[in-house]
mmCIF file of C-alpha atoms in Angstrom:
data_model
loop_
_atom_site.group_PDB
_atom_site.id
_atom_site.type_symbol
_atom_site.label_atom_id
_atom_site.label_comp_id
_atom_site.label_asym_id
_atom_site.label_seq_id
_atom_site.Cartn_x
_atom_site.Cartn_y
_atom_site.Cartn_z
ATOM 1 C CA GLU A 1 -158.415 -18.828 -80.165
ATOM 2 C CA ALA A 2 -155.901 -16.618 -81.754
ATOM 3 C CA GLN A 3 -156.888 -16.676 -85.900
ATOM 4 C CA VAL A 4 -157.198 -14.972 -88.143
ATOM 5 C CA THR A 5 -160.136 -14.962 -90.715
ATOM 6 C CA GLN A 6 -160.503 -14.283 -93.925
ATOM 7 C CA ASN A 7 -164.346 -14.299 -95.390
ATOM 8 C CA PRO A 8 -165.531 -15.300 -98.283
ATOM 9 C CA ARG A 9 -164.040 -19.199 -98.639
ATOM 10 C CA TYR A 10 -164.993 -19.041 -102.279
ATOM 11 C CA LEU A 11 -166.732 -16.548 -104.230
ATOM 12 C CA ILE A 12 -167.314 -16.592 -108.025
ATOM 13 C CA THR A 13 -167.959 -12.674 -109.673
ATOM 14 C CA VAL A 14 -168.229 -11.811 -112.861
ATOM 15 C CA THR A 15 -166.191 -9.464 -114.533
ATOM 16 C CA GLY A 16 -165.667 -5.260 -113.030
ATOM 17 C CA LYS A 17 -168.341 -6.435 -110.025
ATOM 18 C CA LYS A 18 -166.305 -5.135 -107.289
ATOM 19 C CA LEU A 19 -165.433 -6.943 -104.225
ATOM 20 C CA THR A 20 -164.273 -7.009 -100.924
ATOM 21 C CA VAL A 21 -162.409 -9.667 -98.809
ATOM 22 C CA THR A 22 -162.148 -9.135 -95.193
ATOM 23 C CA CYS A 23 -159.695 -9.831 -92.911
ATOM 24 C CA SER A 24 -159.724 -9.893 -88.924
ATOM 25 C CA GLN A 25 -157.193 -10.356 -86.242
ATOM 26 C CA ASN A 26 -157.354 -11.239 -82.748
ATOM 27 C CA MET A 27 -154.008 -11.081 -81.707
ATOM 28 C CA ASN A 28 -153.275 -7.515 -80.965
ATOM 29 C CA HIS A 29 -150.946 -8.179 -84.142
ATOM 30 C CA GLU A 30 -149.944 -4.368 -86.279
ATOM 31 C CA TYR A 31 -148.304 -6.085 -89.340
ATOM 32 C CA MET A 32 -150.895 -7.743 -91.137
ATOM 33 C CA SER A 33 -151.036 -8.170 -95.156
ATOM 34 C CA TRP A 34 -152.183 -10.227 -98.376
ATOM 35 C CA TYR A 35 -150.524 -12.300 -100.747
ATOM 36 C CA ARG A 36 -152.311 -14.164 -103.422
ATOM 37 C CA GLN A 37 -151.316 -18.198 -104.210
ATOM 38 C CA ASP A 38 -150.959 -19.156 -107.978
ATOM 39 C CA PRO A 39 -149.728 -22.187 -109.353
ATOM 40 C CA GLY A 40 -145.283 -22.098 -110.445
ATOM 41 C CA LEU A 41 -145.365 -18.712 -109.314
ATOM 42 C CA GLY A 42 -146.157 -19.681 -105.575
ATOM 43 C CA LEU A 43 -147.409 -17.278 -102.876
ATOM 44 C CA ARG A 44 -146.740 -13.523 -103.415
ATOM 45 C CA GLN A 45 -147.529 -10.119 -101.661
ATOM 46 C CA ILE A 46 -150.369 -7.865 -102.772
ATOM 47 C CA TYR A 47 -150.146 -5.300 -100.299
ATOM 48 C CA TYR A 48 -148.744 -4.686 -96.634
ATOM 49 C CA SER A 49 -149.621 -2.881 -93.563
ATOM 50 C CA MET A 50 -147.348 -2.116 -90.501
ATOM 51 C CA ASN A 51 -150.201 -0.181 -88.299
ATOM 52 C CA VAL A 52 -153.358 1.482 -88.707
ATOM 53 C CA GLU A 53 -152.995 3.745 -91.524
ATOM 54 C CA VAL A 54 -149.554 2.465 -92.740
ATOM 55 C CA THR A 55 -150.196 0.310 -95.488
ATOM 56 C CA ASP A 56 -147.244 -0.190 -98.964
ATOM 57 C CA LYS A 57 -147.451 -2.194 -101.943
ATOM 58 C CA GLY A 58 -145.584 -5.849 -102.217
ATOM 59 C CA ASP A 59 -144.857 -7.227 -105.410
ATOM 60 C CA VAL A 60 -147.962 -7.220 -107.631
ATOM 61 C CA PRO A 61 -150.518 -4.912 -106.188
ATOM 62 C CA GLU A 62 -151.676 -3.667 -109.261
ATOM 63 C CA GLY A 63 -155.883 -4.179 -109.822
ATOM 64 C CA TYR A 64 -155.983 -4.282 -105.204
ATOM 65 C CA LYS A 65 -156.176 -2.013 -103.108
ATOM 66 C CA VAL A 66 -156.153 -1.908 -99.607
ATOM 67 C CA SER A 67 -156.528 -0.003 -96.311
ATOM 68 C CA ARG A 68 -156.320 -0.162 -92.527
ATOM 69 C CA LYS A 69 -158.061 1.445 -90.556
ATOM 70 C CA GLU A 70 -158.684 -0.456 -88.020
ATOM 71 C CA LYS A 71 -155.502 -2.887 -86.076
ATOM 72 C CA ARG A 72 -157.685 -6.048 -86.308
ATOM 73 C CA ASN A 73 -159.075 -4.553 -89.464
ATOM 74 C CA PHE A 74 -157.077 -5.057 -93.446
ATOM 75 C CA PRO A 75 -159.757 -5.638 -95.876
ATOM 76 C CA LEU A 76 -158.645 -6.379 -99.390
ATOM 77 C CA ILE A 77 -160.493 -4.029 -102.288
ATOM 78 C CA LEU A 78 -160.890 -5.870 -106.026
ATOM 79 C CA GLU A 79 -162.781 -2.273 -107.050
ATOM 80 C CA SER A 80 -163.033 -4.394 -111.287
ATOM 81 C CA PRO A 81 -161.902 -7.712 -110.606
ATOM 82 C CA SER A 82 -160.465 -9.196 -113.854
ATOM 83 C CA PRO A 83 -160.038 -12.627 -114.927
ATOM 84 C CA ASN A 84 -156.850 -12.505 -114.027
ATOM 85 C CA GLN A 85 -157.370 -11.564 -110.451
ATOM 86 C CA THR A 86 -158.882 -15.451 -110.248
ATOM 87 C CA SER A 87 -156.480 -16.687 -107.438
ATOM 88 C CA LEU A 88 -155.905 -18.442 -104.474
ATOM 89 C CA TYR A 89 -156.001 -15.646 -101.893
ATOM 90 C CA PHE A 90 -154.467 -15.713 -98.160
ATOM 91 C CA CYS A 91 -154.587 -12.571 -95.407
ATOM 92 C CA ALA A 92 -151.848 -12.907 -93.068
ATOM 93 C CA SER A 93 -150.574 -11.472 -89.176
ATOM 94 C CA SER A 94 -147.911 -10.505 -87.456
ATOM 95 C CA LEU A 95 -146.157 -9.368 -84.346
ATOM 96 C CA SER A 96 -143.333 -9.238 -85.744
ATOM 97 C CA GLY A 97 -140.852 -10.911 -88.375
ATOM 98 C CA GLY A 98 -139.420 -13.864 -86.184
ATOM 99 C CA HIS A 99 -142.508 -14.717 -84.483
ATOM 100 C CA GLY A 100 -144.484 -16.223 -87.611
ATOM 101 C CA TYR A 101 -147.093 -15.241 -89.561
ATOM 102 C CA THR A 102 -150.888 -16.524 -89.094
ATOM 103 C CA PHE A 103 -152.241 -17.207 -91.999
ATOM 104 C CA GLY A 104 -156.326 -17.541 -92.616
ATOM 105 C CA SER A 105 -157.987 -20.223 -94.510
ATOM 106 C CA GLY A 106 -157.866 -17.681 -97.502
ATOM 107 C CA THR A 107 -160.125 -17.428 -99.719
ATOM 108 C CA ARG A 108 -160.791 -18.871 -103.227
ATOM 109 C CA LEU A 109 -161.011 -16.237 -105.823
ATOM 110 C CA THR A 110 -163.205 -17.071 -109.575
ATOM 111 C CA VAL A 111 -163.528 -13.469 -111.741
ATOM 112 C CA VAL A 112 -165.453 -14.741 -115.111
ATOM 113 C CA ALA B 1 -133.418 -8.990 -102.048
ATOM 114 C CA GLN B 2 -133.918 -12.314 -100.161
ATOM 115 C CA THR B 3 -134.423 -15.317 -102.250
ATOM 116 C CA VAL B 4 -135.441 -18.865 -101.491
ATOM 117 C CA THR B 5 -134.848 -21.812 -103.854
ATOM 118 C CA GLN B 6 -136.663 -25.653 -102.976
ATOM 119 C CA SER B 7 -135.440 -27.841 -105.420
ATOM 120 C CA GLN B 8 -136.728 -30.401 -104.774
ATOM 121 C CA PRO B 9 -140.959 -29.884 -106.328
ATOM 122 C CA GLU B 10 -141.946 -33.391 -105.345
ATOM 123 C CA MET B 11 -141.291 -36.256 -102.988
ATOM 124 C CA SER B 12 -142.811 -39.127 -101.980
ATOM 125 C CA VAL B 13 -141.743 -41.071 -98.973
ATOM 126 C CA GLN B 14 -143.660 -44.536 -96.814
ATOM 127 C CA GLU B 15 -145.352 -44.727 -94.129
ATOM 128 C CA ALA B 16 -142.757 -44.403 -90.844
ATOM 129 C CA GLU B 17 -140.235 -43.083 -92.059
ATOM 130 C CA THR B 18 -137.663 -40.532 -93.117
ATOM 131 C CA VAL B 19 -137.241 -37.586 -95.397
ATOM 132 C CA THR B 20 -136.101 -34.077 -95.829
ATOM 133 C CA LEU B 21 -137.073 -31.227 -97.127
ATOM 134 C CA SER B 22 -134.194 -29.122 -99.692
ATOM 135 C CA CYS B 23 -134.123 -25.946 -98.246
ATOM 136 C CA THR B 24 -131.523 -23.302 -100.038
ATOM 137 C CA TYR B 25 -131.170 -18.796 -99.389
ATOM 138 C CA ASP B 26 -129.408 -16.046 -99.952
ATOM 139 C CA THR B 27 -129.018 -12.696 -97.312
ATOM 140 C CA SER B 28 -127.445 -10.323 -96.886
ATOM 141 C CA GLU B 29 -127.927 -10.483 -93.486
ATOM 142 C CA SER B 30 -126.493 -12.376 -90.117
ATOM 143 C CA ASP B 31 -129.267 -12.045 -87.868
ATOM 144 C CA TYR B 32 -132.973 -13.693 -88.766
ATOM 145 C CA TYR B 33 -135.186 -17.093 -88.864
ATOM 146 C CA LEU B 34 -136.532 -19.156 -90.890
ATOM 147 C CA PHE B 35 -139.842 -21.214 -91.519
ATOM 148 C CA TRP B 36 -141.402 -24.250 -92.796
ATOM 149 C CA TYR B 37 -145.386 -24.271 -93.885
ATOM 150 C CA LYS B 38 -147.493 -27.132 -93.140
ATOM 151 C CA GLN B 39 -150.762 -26.228 -96.899
ATOM 152 C CA PRO B 40 -152.590 -29.878 -97.170
ATOM 153 C CA PRO B 41 -155.797 -30.077 -99.416
ATOM 154 C CA SER B 42 -157.816 -27.538 -96.771
ATOM 155 C CA ARG B 43 -155.595 -25.022 -98.137
ATOM 156 C CA GLN B 44 -154.690 -23.555 -94.201
ATOM 157 C CA MET B 45 -150.834 -22.383 -94.118
ATOM 158 C CA ILE B 46 -149.731 -24.168 -90.809
ATOM 159 C CA LEU B 47 -146.349 -23.229 -89.505
ATOM 160 C CA VAL B 48 -144.593 -26.142 -88.639
ATOM 161 C CA ILE B 49 -141.407 -24.916 -87.027
ATOM 162 C CA ARG B 50 -138.930 -21.961 -86.718
ATOM 163 C CA GLN B 51 -134.836 -21.497 -86.562
ATOM 164 C CA GLU B 52 -133.971 -18.550 -85.425
ATOM 165 C CA ALA B 53 -130.225 -17.425 -86.158
ATOM 166 C CA TYR B 54 -127.916 -17.126 -84.354
ATOM 167 C CA LYS B 55 -129.153 -20.120 -82.636
ATOM 168 C CA GLN B 56 -126.787 -22.639 -83.486
ATOM 169 C CA GLN B 57 -128.952 -25.312 -82.396
ATOM 170 C CA ASN B 58 -131.571 -26.957 -84.927
ATOM 171 C CA ALA B 59 -134.986 -26.535 -84.067
ATOM 172 C CA THR B 60 -137.063 -29.364 -83.612
ATOM 173 C CA GLU B 61 -141.102 -29.959 -83.211
ATOM 174 C CA ASN B 62 -141.500 -34.012 -81.889
ATOM 175 C CA ARG B 63 -140.966 -34.855 -85.933
ATOM 176 C CA PHE B 64 -140.244 -32.201 -87.513
ATOM 177 C CA SER B 65 -136.378 -30.769 -87.327
ATOM 178 C CA VAL B 66 -134.268 -28.244 -89.671
ATOM 179 C CA ASN B 67 -130.284 -28.960 -89.697
ATOM 180 C CA PHE B 68 -129.160 -24.985 -90.406
ATOM 181 C CA GLN B 69 -126.660 -24.502 -92.037
ATOM 182 C CA LYS B 70 -126.242 -20.525 -91.504
ATOM 183 C CA ALA B 71 -122.576 -20.243 -94.256
ATOM 184 C CA ALA B 72 -123.872 -22.797 -95.955
ATOM 185 C CA LYS B 73 -127.928 -20.184 -96.576
ATOM 186 C CA SER B 74 -129.298 -24.555 -96.239
ATOM 187 C CA PHE B 75 -132.221 -24.720 -94.265
ATOM 188 C CA SER B 76 -133.597 -28.845 -95.002
ATOM 189 C CA LEU B 77 -136.644 -29.971 -92.984
ATOM 190 C CA LYS B 78 -136.228 -33.333 -91.913
ATOM 191 C CA ILE B 79 -139.292 -35.205 -91.031
ATOM 192 C CA SER B 80 -138.959 -38.830 -88.476
ATOM 193 C CA ASP B 81 -141.988 -41.298 -88.346
ATOM 194 C CA SER B 82 -143.699 -39.981 -91.456
ATOM 195 C CA GLN B 83 -148.305 -39.803 -91.011
ATOM 196 C CA LEU B 84 -150.481 -40.713 -93.610
ATOM 197 C CA GLY B 85 -151.480 -36.474 -92.284
ATOM 198 C CA ASP B 86 -148.122 -35.792 -93.367
ATOM 199 C CA ALA B 87 -148.798 -35.583 -96.479
ATOM 200 C CA ALA B 88 -148.666 -31.933 -98.083
ATOM 201 C CA MET B 89 -147.525 -29.026 -99.960
ATOM 202 C CA TYR B 90 -144.585 -27.654 -97.757
ATOM 203 C CA PHE B 91 -142.807 -24.577 -98.508
ATOM 204 C CA CYS B 92 -139.328 -22.425 -96.806
ATOM 205 C CA ALA B 93 -140.190 -18.817 -95.607
ATOM 206 C CA PHE B 94 -137.721 -16.085 -95.383
ATOM 207 C CA PRO B 95 -139.031 -12.688 -92.774
ATOM 208 C CA GLY B 96 -138.146 -9.767 -94.263
ATOM 209 C CA TYR B 97 -139.053 -6.230 -93.511
ATOM 210 C CA SER B 98 -142.076 -5.937 -94.542
ATOM 211 C CA THR B 99 -142.366 -9.244 -95.770
ATOM 212 C CA LEU B 100 -142.159 -13.120 -95.698
ATOM 213 C CA THR B 101 -140.541 -14.426 -98.642
ATOM 214 C CA PHE B 102 -140.548 -18.139 -100.159
ATOM 215 C CA GLY B 103 -140.142 -21.195 -101.285
ATOM 216 C CA LYS B 104 -142.223 -22.406 -105.343
ATOM 217 C CA GLY B 105 -142.631 -25.422 -102.614
ATOM 218 C CA THR B 106 -142.643 -28.760 -102.316
ATOM 219 C CA MET B 107 -145.433 -31.719 -102.193
ATOM 220 C CA LEU B 108 -144.856 -34.635 -99.949
ATOM 221 C CA LEU B 109 -146.279 -37.900 -100.547
ATOM 222 C CA VAL B 110 -146.997 -40.417 -98.147
ATOM 223 C CA SER B 111 -148.183 -43.550 -98.947
ATOM 224 C CA PRO B 112 -148.564 -46.767 -96.413
#
């Protein structure tokens, strides 16, 4: 089944403790991206990657890192999480913009 | 940069009735795509329907159809024969080169 797999689905952590949210797709998509969804603010892009070793900032990159060492994986790293990074996070991939984006199931992150 | 506006924060419909969700957008491009995504309580982002701007024919997927007015930059979603399972947040989205720009969403409530 073609899908984007995100883990974990839920995570509660403490301020400053490094964490990684994994994202993997099995569709051989070149484009991958991370979004965060917050009430009243909608979905905002954090980082995106057009291909292996090619990443760039989205609208809200501060406090996040990403890497794209393999085509299928695009982890989101929070080196020192803070409470304002409490959010619902989505990974998405696409063959090309016009084909639509396939989203992961989301990760609900709470930073206390 | 593209902008996407959904002016209806919430809409209500009764089962078996028809409802239309509105979306307007702004772009300087002439060839593009537009999407409607559904986000049920499970949080999963599900692609409902896509429209190619160069196609004059409105897209249709079973009970879901769009009214695409390119000159007016309007892209509304019509749901016919509404079902309880249609209750969700609906997002209009515009794929750009490196990002998917979302509207703020319309919450659809379906009553028996």
